[in-house]
XYZ file of C-alpha atoms in Angstrom:
626
model
C -43.661 -31.194 38.083
C -42.083 -34.643 38.354
C -40.432 -34.163 35.174
C -38.797 -31.011 35.954
C -37.385 -32.269 39.128
C -35.746 -34.743 37.325
C -34.414 -32.405 34.783
C -32.922 -30.297 37.632
C -31.159 -33.422 39.270
C -29.828 -34.771 36.164
C -28.232 -31.109 35.681
C -26.739 -31.361 39.043
C -25.315 -34.897 38.443
C -23.695 -33.733 35.221
C -22.221 -30.310 36.917
C -20.824 -32.263 39.597
C -19.537 -35.173 37.885
C -16.882 -32.844 36.619
C -13.945 -32.452 38.208
C -12.917 -29.086 36.837
C -16.354 -27.790 37.920
C -16.053 -28.935 41.355
C -12.720 -27.448 41.908
C -13.604 -24.178 39.918
C -12.998 -21.075 42.021
C -16.628 -19.844 41.347
C -17.942 -22.346 43.710
C -17.835 -22.080 47.407
C -17.258 -25.049 49.673
C -19.869 -23.722 52.305
C -23.642 -24.777 51.903
C -26.118 -22.566 53.698
C -29.702 -24.022 54.223
C -31.126 -20.435 54.027
C -29.796 -20.523 50.463
C -30.731 -22.291 47.523
C -28.110 -25.027 45.851
C -28.349 -23.273 42.494
C -27.712 -19.720 42.203
C -27.236 -17.319 39.080
C -23.950 -16.810 37.241
C -23.755 -13.048 38.659
C -23.905 -14.641 42.028
C -21.215 -17.332 41.591
C -19.059 -14.594 40.510
C -18.950 -12.684 43.695
C -17.493 -15.904 45.408
C -14.018 -15.598 46.587
C -11.515 -17.934 46.832
C -9.620 -18.361 50.427
C -6.864 -16.396 49.549
C -8.900 -13.364 49.163
C -10.780 -13.745 52.547
C -7.379 -14.035 53.991
C -6.141 -10.973 52.634
C -9.496 -8.984 53.683
C -8.882 -10.317 57.229
C -5.858 -8.094 57.326
C -7.298 -5.116 58.887
C -6.369 -1.533 59.889
C -6.622 -2.461 63.658
C -3.545 -4.461 64.838
C -3.608 -6.051 68.058
C -0.565 -5.318 70.498
C 0.766 -5.207 73.823
C -0.179 -3.132 76.041
C -2.684 -1.937 73.748
C -3.400 -2.398 69.977
C -2.913 0.509 67.359
C -4.503 1.714 64.068
C -2.245 1.156 61.071
C -2.089 3.614 57.935
C -3.573 3.235 54.851
C -0.016 2.842 53.115
C 0.968 0.101 55.814
C -2.362 -1.822 55.151
C -1.454 -1.812 51.515
C 1.780 -2.941 52.051
C 0.877 -5.923 54.264
C -1.814 -6.950 52.324
C 0.233 -6.597 48.916
C 3.236 -8.509 50.468
C 0.636 -11.421 51.559
C -0.683 -11.529 47.954
C 2.905 -10.873 46.180
C 2.934 -14.448 44.442
C -1.154 -15.007 43.953
C -2.404 -15.356 40.419
C -5.901 -15.341 38.853
C -7.928 -16.006 36.080
C -11.392 -14.112 36.146
C -11.100 -11.116 33.813
C -12.991 -8.221 34.669
C -14.367 -5.730 32.202
C -15.708 -2.646 34.078
C -13.967 0.221 35.324
C -12.323 0.980 38.395
C -11.494 4.720 39.716
C -10.279 6.098 42.867
C -7.590 8.524 44.122
C -4.368 6.560 45.479
C -6.098 3.219 44.901
C -5.462 0.307 47.232
C -7.141 -3.366 47.641
C -9.449 -1.691 50.387
C -10.848 0.605 47.370
C -11.749 -2.278 45.136
C -14.883 -4.432 45.182
C -14.583 -8.266 45.398
C -15.272 -8.564 41.460
C -12.550 -5.558 41.005
C -10.172 -7.476 42.964
C -10.072 -10.634 41.275
C -10.147 -8.383 37.878
C -7.014 -6.726 39.161
C -5.102 -9.870 40.003
C -6.237 -11.280 36.573
C -4.529 -8.393 34.793
C -1.501 -8.125 37.134
C -0.640 -11.997 36.465
C -0.653 -11.471 32.514
C 1.481 -8.246 33.391
C 4.181 -10.192 35.005
C 4.124 -12.520 32.131
C 4.809 -9.698 29.942
C 1.353 -9.067 28.262
C 0.696 -5.339 29.159
C -2.659 -4.467 28.282
C -4.773 -1.241 28.570
C -6.829 -1.264 31.503
C -8.334 1.371 34.316
C -5.470 3.616 35.239
C -6.282 3.219 38.788
C -5.302 -0.502 38.372
C -2.140 0.579 36.818
C -1.333 2.801 39.582
C -1.914 0.186 41.886
C 0.685 -1.941 40.506
C 3.257 0.864 40.555
C 2.794 1.314 44.237
C 3.425 -2.345 44.418
C 6.770 -2.197 42.797
C 7.707 0.797 44.660
C 6.670 -0.673 47.913
C 9.031 -3.996 47.011
C 5.917 -6.345 46.178
C 6.685 -9.156 43.691
C 10.779 -7.700 43.327
C 13.480 -9.669 44.005
C 15.991 -6.905 44.679
C 16.090 -2.784 43.965
C 17.861 -3.264 40.587
C 15.038 -5.457 39.521
C 12.195 -3.278 40.890
C 13.753 -0.409 39.155
C 13.942 -2.367 35.626
C 10.235 -3.494 35.975
C 9.216 0.063 36.987
C 11.144 1.695 34.053
C 9.694 -1.446 31.703
C 5.890 -1.056 32.771
C 6.387 2.934 32.364
C 7.760 2.617 28.921
C 4.975 0.651 27.694
C 2.146 1.781 29.451
C 2.694 5.759 28.851
C 1.511 4.726 25.457
C -1.945 4.324 26.574
C -1.850 6.920 29.649
C 0.814 9.889 28.927
C -0.187 11.627 32.068
C 1.440 9.177 34.111
C 4.913 10.575 33.071
C 4.749 13.569 35.664
C 4.654 10.950 38.295
C 6.691 7.841 37.092
C 9.537 10.339 36.314
C 9.898 11.170 39.979
C 9.494 7.753 41.344
C 11.996 6.415 39.320
C 14.636 9.084 40.643
C 13.141 8.456 44.042
C 13.811 4.753 43.589
C 17.515 4.890 42.527
C 18.208 7.358 45.205
C 16.081 5.685 47.696
C 17.700 2.339 47.239
C 21.448 3.783 46.595
C 21.504 2.297 43.104
C 23.910 4.125 40.412
C 22.807 7.646 39.207
C 23.643 6.465 35.566
C 20.513 4.313 35.368
C 18.807 7.915 35.167
C 21.106 8.861 32.146
C 18.017 9.637 30.068
C 15.944 11.683 32.983
C 14.342 14.624 31.860
C 15.271 16.433 35.289
C 18.967 15.488 35.105
C 19.168 16.642 31.453
C 17.808 20.213 32.539
C 20.588 20.047 35.209
C 23.334 19.243 33.165
C 22.032 22.154 30.632
C 22.111 24.398 33.635
C 25.693 23.692 34.562
C 26.795 24.157 31.282
C 24.898 27.710 31.237
C 26.718 28.563 34.707
C 30.099 27.514 33.562
C 29.701 29.492 30.373
C 28.782 32.418 32.159
C 31.151 32.325 35.183
C 33.937 34.076 33.469
C 31.402 37.001 32.978
C 29.232 36.526 36.167
C 31.777 35.473 39.123
C 29.106 36.278 41.408
C 26.549 33.252 40.411
C 25.239 31.598 43.740
C 25.944 28.004 42.519
C 28.268 27.542 45.322
C 28.354 23.813 44.482
C 30.080 24.571 41.039
C 33.825 24.503 41.078
C 35.576 27.708 40.510
C 35.900 28.393 37.010
C 39.366 27.883 35.257
C 39.287 30.793 33.017
C 39.872 34.260 34.113
C 37.081 36.274 35.346
C 38.426 39.683 34.086
C 38.109 40.414 30.837
C 38.572 36.911 29.167
C 39.995 36.579 25.931
C 42.622 39.330 26.234
C 45.681 37.312 26.731
C 48.567 39.262 28.837
C 51.843 39.814 26.353
C 55.136 37.751 27.552
C 56.511 38.851 30.568
C 53.087 39.328 32.416
C 52.752 42.720 31.031
C 49.924 44.095 29.326
C 50.077 44.199 25.907
C 49.367 47.097 23.368
C 45.894 45.270 22.251
C 45.080 44.992 25.873
C 45.827 48.448 26.774
C 43.576 49.563 23.476
C 40.827 47.292 25.014
C 40.830 48.527 28.154
C 40.810 52.080 26.786
C 37.799 51.452 25.097
C 36.340 49.940 27.827
C 37.046 53.059 29.714
C 35.332 55.327 27.201
C 32.236 53.115 27.131
C 32.484 52.055 23.480
C 33.492 48.223 23.976
C 31.346 45.276 23.192
C 30.235 43.414 26.410
C 32.568 40.669 24.971
C 36.277 41.328 23.746
C 36.795 42.092 20.231
C 38.266 40.061 18.087
C 35.614 37.287 19.056
C 36.760 34.209 20.731
C 34.847 31.875 18.315
C 35.397 28.715 20.816
C 34.280 30.465 23.790
C 31.108 31.917 22.198
C 30.060 28.701 20.587
C 29.828 27.291 24.061
C 27.918 30.078 25.690
C 25.656 29.958 22.701
C 24.847 26.391 22.871
C 24.057 26.621 26.692
C 21.789 29.462 25.892
C 20.160 27.884 23.034
C 19.313 24.622 25.380
C 17.530 26.536 27.872
C 16.011 29.085 25.541
C 12.147 28.586 24.410
C 13.488 30.436 21.241
C 16.362 28.292 19.453
C 18.237 30.855 17.881
C 20.767 28.227 16.352
C 18.068 27.114 14.117
C 16.918 30.532 13.008
C 17.329 31.208 9.330
C 19.649 34.045 10.301
C 22.124 31.834 11.870
C 22.473 29.677 8.845
C 23.439 32.433 6.822
C 25.327 34.814 9.338
C 26.606 32.719 12.191
C 29.108 34.863 13.127
C 27.380 38.243 13.389
C 24.225 36.547 15.222
C 26.469 34.361 17.636
C 28.686 37.329 18.891
C 25.669 40.067 19.119
C 23.543 37.297 21.037
C 26.306 36.074 23.353
C 27.403 39.869 24.175
C 23.466 40.755 24.732
C 23.335 37.702 27.081
C 26.733 38.680 29.064
C 25.207 42.545 29.279
C 22.104 41.131 30.793
C 24.204 39.255 33.305
C 25.616 42.363 34.223
C 22.547 44.399 34.090
C 20.600 42.143 36.417
C 23.555 42.378 39.017
C 23.410 45.859 39.368
C 19.714 46.629 39.283
C 18.329 43.179 40.577
C 18.321 41.343 44.051
C 19.509 38.243 42.027
C 21.200 37.602 38.979
C 19.788 36.632 35.392
C 20.241 33.059 35.581
C 18.739 32.713 39.322
C 15.689 35.025 38.236
C 15.134 32.632 35.233
C 15.599 29.382 36.764
C 15.550 29.486 40.651
C 18.166 29.533 43.257
C 20.286 26.304 44.706
C 18.920 25.638 48.094
C 18.213 23.250 50.551
C 14.750 21.660 51.574
C 13.251 18.797 53.141
C 12.007 16.209 50.844
C 9.414 12.955 51.231
C 10.473 10.112 49.254
C 7.849 8.859 46.760
C 5.411 11.770 47.996
C 2.707 11.073 45.142
C 2.317 7.336 45.803
C 1.187 4.988 48.546
C 4.494 4.035 50.182
C 5.327 2.578 53.067
C 8.756 2.209 54.921
C 8.873 -0.773 56.938
C 12.315 0.103 58.491
C 13.893 3.359 58.880
C 16.320 4.509 56.196
C 20.084 4.720 57.436
C 22.274 7.785 56.795
C 22.868 8.116 53.221
C 24.519 10.787 50.872
C 23.554 10.610 47.485
C 25.004 12.993 44.784
C 23.230 12.732 41.259
C 25.014 15.836 39.811
C 27.163 18.697 40.873
C 23.843 20.696 41.627
C 21.497 17.819 42.775
C 21.929 16.107 46.019
C 20.457 13.958 48.506
C 21.092 13.754 52.022
C 19.225 11.255 55.008
C 19.730 11.915 58.557
C 17.534 9.838 61.253
C 15.008 8.742 58.638
C 14.633 12.230 57.391
C 15.552 13.206 53.846
C 16.564 16.626 52.517
C 17.286 17.529 48.848
C 19.806 20.261 47.654
C 18.765 21.453 44.267
C 17.567 24.362 42.274
C 14.155 24.990 43.107
C 12.238 26.971 40.273
C 11.243 26.663 36.890
C 12.686 23.399 35.353
C 12.187 23.911 31.711
C 12.889 25.953 28.860
C 12.631 29.746 29.940
C 10.175 32.087 27.538
C 11.572 35.177 29.224
C 15.345 33.714 28.036
C 13.720 32.863 24.672
C 12.173 36.682 24.293
C 15.654 37.799 24.628
C 17.099 35.518 21.873
C 14.078 36.309 19.482
C 14.703 40.258 20.034
C 18.254 39.655 19.159
C 17.316 37.853 15.940
C 14.769 40.415 14.881
C 16.985 43.300 15.671
C 20.182 41.815 13.923
C 17.627 41.063 10.866
C 17.159 44.981 10.758
C 20.212 46.201 10.970
C 21.891 43.496 8.138
C 18.576 44.480 6.049
C 17.653 40.614 5.685
C 15.369 39.994 3.316
C 13.231 37.712 6.065
C 12.161 40.128 8.730
C 10.411 38.824 12.084
C 7.403 40.287 13.225
C 7.825 42.904 15.950
C 7.138 42.361 19.461
C 7.362 44.863 22.604
C 10.344 44.283 24.571
C 11.920 46.163 27.730
C 13.600 49.351 26.698
C 16.506 48.457 28.589
C 16.780 45.367 26.514
C 16.345 47.007 23.264
C 18.983 49.490 23.874
C 21.223 47.039 25.211
C 20.848 45.133 21.934
C 21.214 48.332 19.765
C 24.535 48.817 21.783
C 25.747 45.527 20.801
C 24.923 45.665 17.356
C 26.713 49.152 16.723
C 29.898 47.982 18.540
C 29.926 44.961 16.371
C 29.304 46.446 12.869
C 31.891 49.430 13.628
C 34.516 47.085 14.673
C 33.779 44.549 11.589
C 33.658 47.476 9.239
C 37.191 48.746 10.642
C 38.574 45.603 10.284
C 37.469 44.770 7.178
C 39.840 42.912 4.648
C 41.622 45.581 2.364
C 41.273 45.368 -1.047
C 44.746 45.257 -2.789
C 45.251 45.691 -6.743
C 48.418 45.141 -8.450
C 49.158 46.724 -11.876
C 51.110 44.015 -13.826
C 51.833 46.248 -16.164
C 53.894 48.325 -14.408
C 56.481 45.420 -13.412
C 58.417 45.898 -16.424
C 59.259 49.433 -16.022
C 60.412 48.730 -12.184
C 62.271 46.042 -12.785
C 64.271 47.906 -15.661
C 64.669 50.994 -13.072
C 65.749 48.370 -10.333
C 68.711 47.269 -12.772
C 69.826 50.389 -13.661
C 70.287 51.558 -10.065
C 71.867 48.315 -9.075
C 74.111 48.979 -11.904
C 74.967 52.412 -10.733
C 76.016 51.235 -7.254
C 78.361 48.692 -8.325
C 82.036 49.305 -7.816
C 84.318 48.292 -10.914
C 85.637 45.049 -9.102
C 82.035 43.993 -8.539
C 81.227 44.942 -12.183
C 83.639 42.437 -13.403
C 82.694 39.667 -11.145
C 78.677 40.124 -11.654
C 78.367 38.888 -14.952
C 74.773 37.893 -14.295
C 73.784 41.628 -13.996
C 75.833 42.940 -17.096
C 76.963 41.516 -20.087
C 79.724 43.056 -22.491
C 79.570 41.870 -25.884
C 82.140 43.201 -28.435
C 80.892 43.628 -32.075
C 82.794 45.024 -35.146
C 81.392 48.213 -36.782
C 81.282 49.115 -40.217
C 84.514 50.961 -40.279
C 86.308 48.154 -38.273
C 86.427 49.243 -35.056
C 85.202 47.310 -32.085
C 82.183 48.821 -30.125
C 81.503 47.576 -26.529
C 77.697 47.119 -25.698
C 76.573 46.894 -22.111
C 73.423 45.268 -20.867
C 72.578 46.204 -17.573
C 69.427 44.026 -17.198
C 69.668 40.114 -16.779
C 68.717 38.315 -19.866
C 65.333 37.388 -18.484
C 64.307 40.733 -16.971
C 61.591 42.290 -19.400
C 61.599 45.959 -19.997
C 63.825 48.323 -21.921
C 64.567 51.998 -22.315
C 61.496 52.695 -24.043
C 59.354 51.811 -21.204
C 60.766 54.675 -19.355
C 59.487 58.307 -19.707
C 61.560 60.824 -21.396
C 62.048 63.121 -18.429
C 63.238 60.298 -15.887
C 65.369 58.877 -18.379
C 67.160 62.475 -19.091
C 67.377 63.002 -15.549
C 68.980 59.506 -14.657
C 71.479 59.935 -17.761
C 72.652 63.435 -16.199
C 73.036 62.112 -12.953
C 74.838 59.133 -13.983
C 77.067 60.694 -16.231
C 78.289 62.923 -13.605
C 78.827 60.025 -11.086
C 80.070 57.157 -13.659
C 80.849 58.527 -17.081
C 81.583 54.693 -18.196
C 77.792 53.929 -18.024
C 76.744 56.169 -20.466
C 76.005 53.533 -22.978
C 73.281 52.026 -19.780
C 69.482 52.474 -19.883
C 68.713 55.569 -17.417
C 66.860 55.037 -14.295
C 63.338 56.837 -13.519
C 63.681 60.096 -11.829
C 62.757 58.633 -8.318
C 65.347 56.092 -8.236
C 67.946 58.671 -9.801
C 67.944 60.720 -6.898
C 69.588 57.893 -4.631
C 72.658 57.809 -6.777
C 72.951 61.435 -7.789
C 75.974 63.936 -6.636
C 75.327 65.644 -2.980
C 74.968 68.801 -4.639
C 71.932 67.679 -6.841
C 69.981 65.653 -4.001
C 66.724 67.290 -2.567
C 66.899 67.777 1.079
C 65.966 64.604 2.885
C 62.329 64.329 4.683
C 63.659 63.808 8.342
C 61.879 64.623 11.688
C 63.890 66.427 14.146
C 66.314 64.289 16.262
C 64.484 64.643 19.658
C 61.006 63.448 18.194
C 59.951 59.979 18.011
C 57.710 60.692 14.854
C 58.371 60.896 11.555
C 56.967 63.959 9.493
C 54.472 61.858 7.716
C 53.512 60.647 11.320
C 53.355 63.997 12.887
C 51.309 65.344 10.034
C 48.683 62.714 10.526
C 48.554 63.303 14.161
C 48.078 67.156 13.307
C 45.506 66.320 11.309
C 43.576 64.170 13.352
C 43.664 67.246 16.126
C 42.477 69.677 13.697
C 40.054 67.459 12.120
C 41.436 68.027 8.783
C 40.604 64.886 6.296
C 42.364 66.331 3.183
C 45.454 66.452 5.389
C 45.009 63.135 6.929
C 44.606 61.694 3.392
C 48.039 63.557 2.353
C 49.577 62.088 5.430
C 48.598 58.598 4.747
C 49.834 58.966 0.839
C 52.826 60.257 2.164
C 53.770 57.516 4.386
C 53.289 54.969 1.688
C 51.249 52.294 3.853
C 47.803 51.866 4.931
C 45.928 53.942 7.596
C 45.613 51.029 10.062
C 49.805 50.395 9.820
C 50.373 54.128 10.147
C 47.794 54.269 13.560
C 49.906 51.269 14.913
C 53.263 52.741 14.006
C 52.303 55.901 15.834
C 50.783 54.051 18.886
C 54.124 52.116 19.140
C 56.183 55.280 18.734
C 54.417 56.956 21.634
C 53.960 53.987 23.881
C 57.358 54.887 25.657
C 56.262 58.377 26.326
C 52.500 58.209 27.247
C 52.376 54.186 28.766
C 49.358 53.919 26.622
C 47.263 53.719 23.277
C 47.381 57.446 21.957
C 44.885 56.551 18.696
C 41.837 54.416 18.720
C 39.119 53.477 16.177
C 35.951 54.867 17.207
C 32.493 54.747 15.335
C 34.068 57.536 12.810
C 37.477 56.247 12.624
C 40.477 57.000 14.185
C 40.786 59.236 16.509
C 43.203 60.845 19.442
C 42.002 59.674 22.971
C 41.163 62.702 24.747
C 42.881 62.087 27.795
C 46.249 62.287 25.834
C 45.416 65.062 23.368
C 47.582 67.687 25.443
C 50.489 65.265 25.387
C 50.269 64.642 21.625
C 50.202 68.518 21.154
C 53.627 68.592 23.054
C 55.139 66.021 21.203
C 54.099 67.800 18.050
C 55.391 71.203 19.471
């Protein structure tokens, strides 16, 4: 027994002889007679330095005059955290700490030392994974300004820690994103610090959608938005010079009155539609611009998708209590707001009056320490309902174009399906009516036309002009076998191809007879064609000219085309177009211009079956023909 006692004393002397061990925080300065001098390692670890005891001494009961008061958990956390703001420790904790809204009061002594040891490493740039409640406690400290030099420094530390620790615990995103925004607003920092904020990105996308839709939905309830610069009535139709509607504007209004016009004006305004589709795509759960069909048929899908969206805007205004955008994403309202509502936060001083604007539809206001927030309260994410509309458009357009990669059929509302079908029909009808015309030129006929033109020109020249115009006619005198001089006239320029042999016999004989009667000296010249010879023939040989009555604004071909439209005679209509010698589109434009002064409007419009006389003006057209 004596030997053991000597061993213990030697051990005590060895321990106490070390300066480092005597000053270690594992040992307490107090000595109790009821306790043994030596304790186990677990027992030594529970001893706290004086700084912790002093922090624990800060209780929820605060003495005061005339009475004391109980302080809140948030204020107790702020008081204790401020007291321990610069404290560091070196006693790692390898256990687990879990608590809702964790504070120092929720930690045991061992957990408390472990937290401050971990915080010391974090402040030195070594952010390691630990208990999630430790991480939230540290975030609460930054929100309350504990260990922060100034508001900007606090925002930087808060964001830096979040960007690193979210890799360990992604669930903190839902809270820290809001705290970062509240921190900027509460301390009046620059809104540009939130440039990558998901909330503000949503606001900007919503603003783009409202602005792009404003010309077609002027009743939108986003009152904080500026008035749209573009016209709100039928955008895309420019007024004619002088302020009066042009012919195309009248045609568009007529088609709208008949109910055959697309929701968007035609021809399409690509720039306006691109902007609207980009705004839709940013807030739609179905990314229509990433569709395979869009890469192959961008113009078709872009116009139809935008037209369906505009038609839905009008449909919701007529049949719903609120518009489409408000139904999808909510309305702009002003509501009370609590800063850092999901955190342990204490406001040591009442905040002064403040007006903070993060963007045009997201503002904060503080009066008498009470905050209000004005923003769109509703779904703040990509809309599945808008996505179903865009997917329905994509699927139906693929069917209409017989695209080789169809989409699976999904049920959609009947009104939406009808709207999509209507826009597809309107677009394809217009596209077919305005398809480029294919013109084929038979170059083999050019030689004959040039020869006939040369003969006609020769026949119309006077003697003086003929003598001076050596480029058209050259006279060569060559001796014949009998010694006489024969004059040969060439009515064609030297470089023009074609000869008399290229003309038909009947045409040459007719032209020769007419030319001999008019100018005998041109007998040796090549004869013009029968059609051109009519212009140079004597008055007695000219057939009656195809002229319309002097009181009619229409030519016979135009009148015949109108009559064929009224009687729905396709053969007569084809004959009239052939007689006019121009395309059907040009003939219709000419008739509309001829009747515009009489009717004050367009007489013929292009429908799904082709040109037709507007029903309201059929009697007027018959009167003109009579």
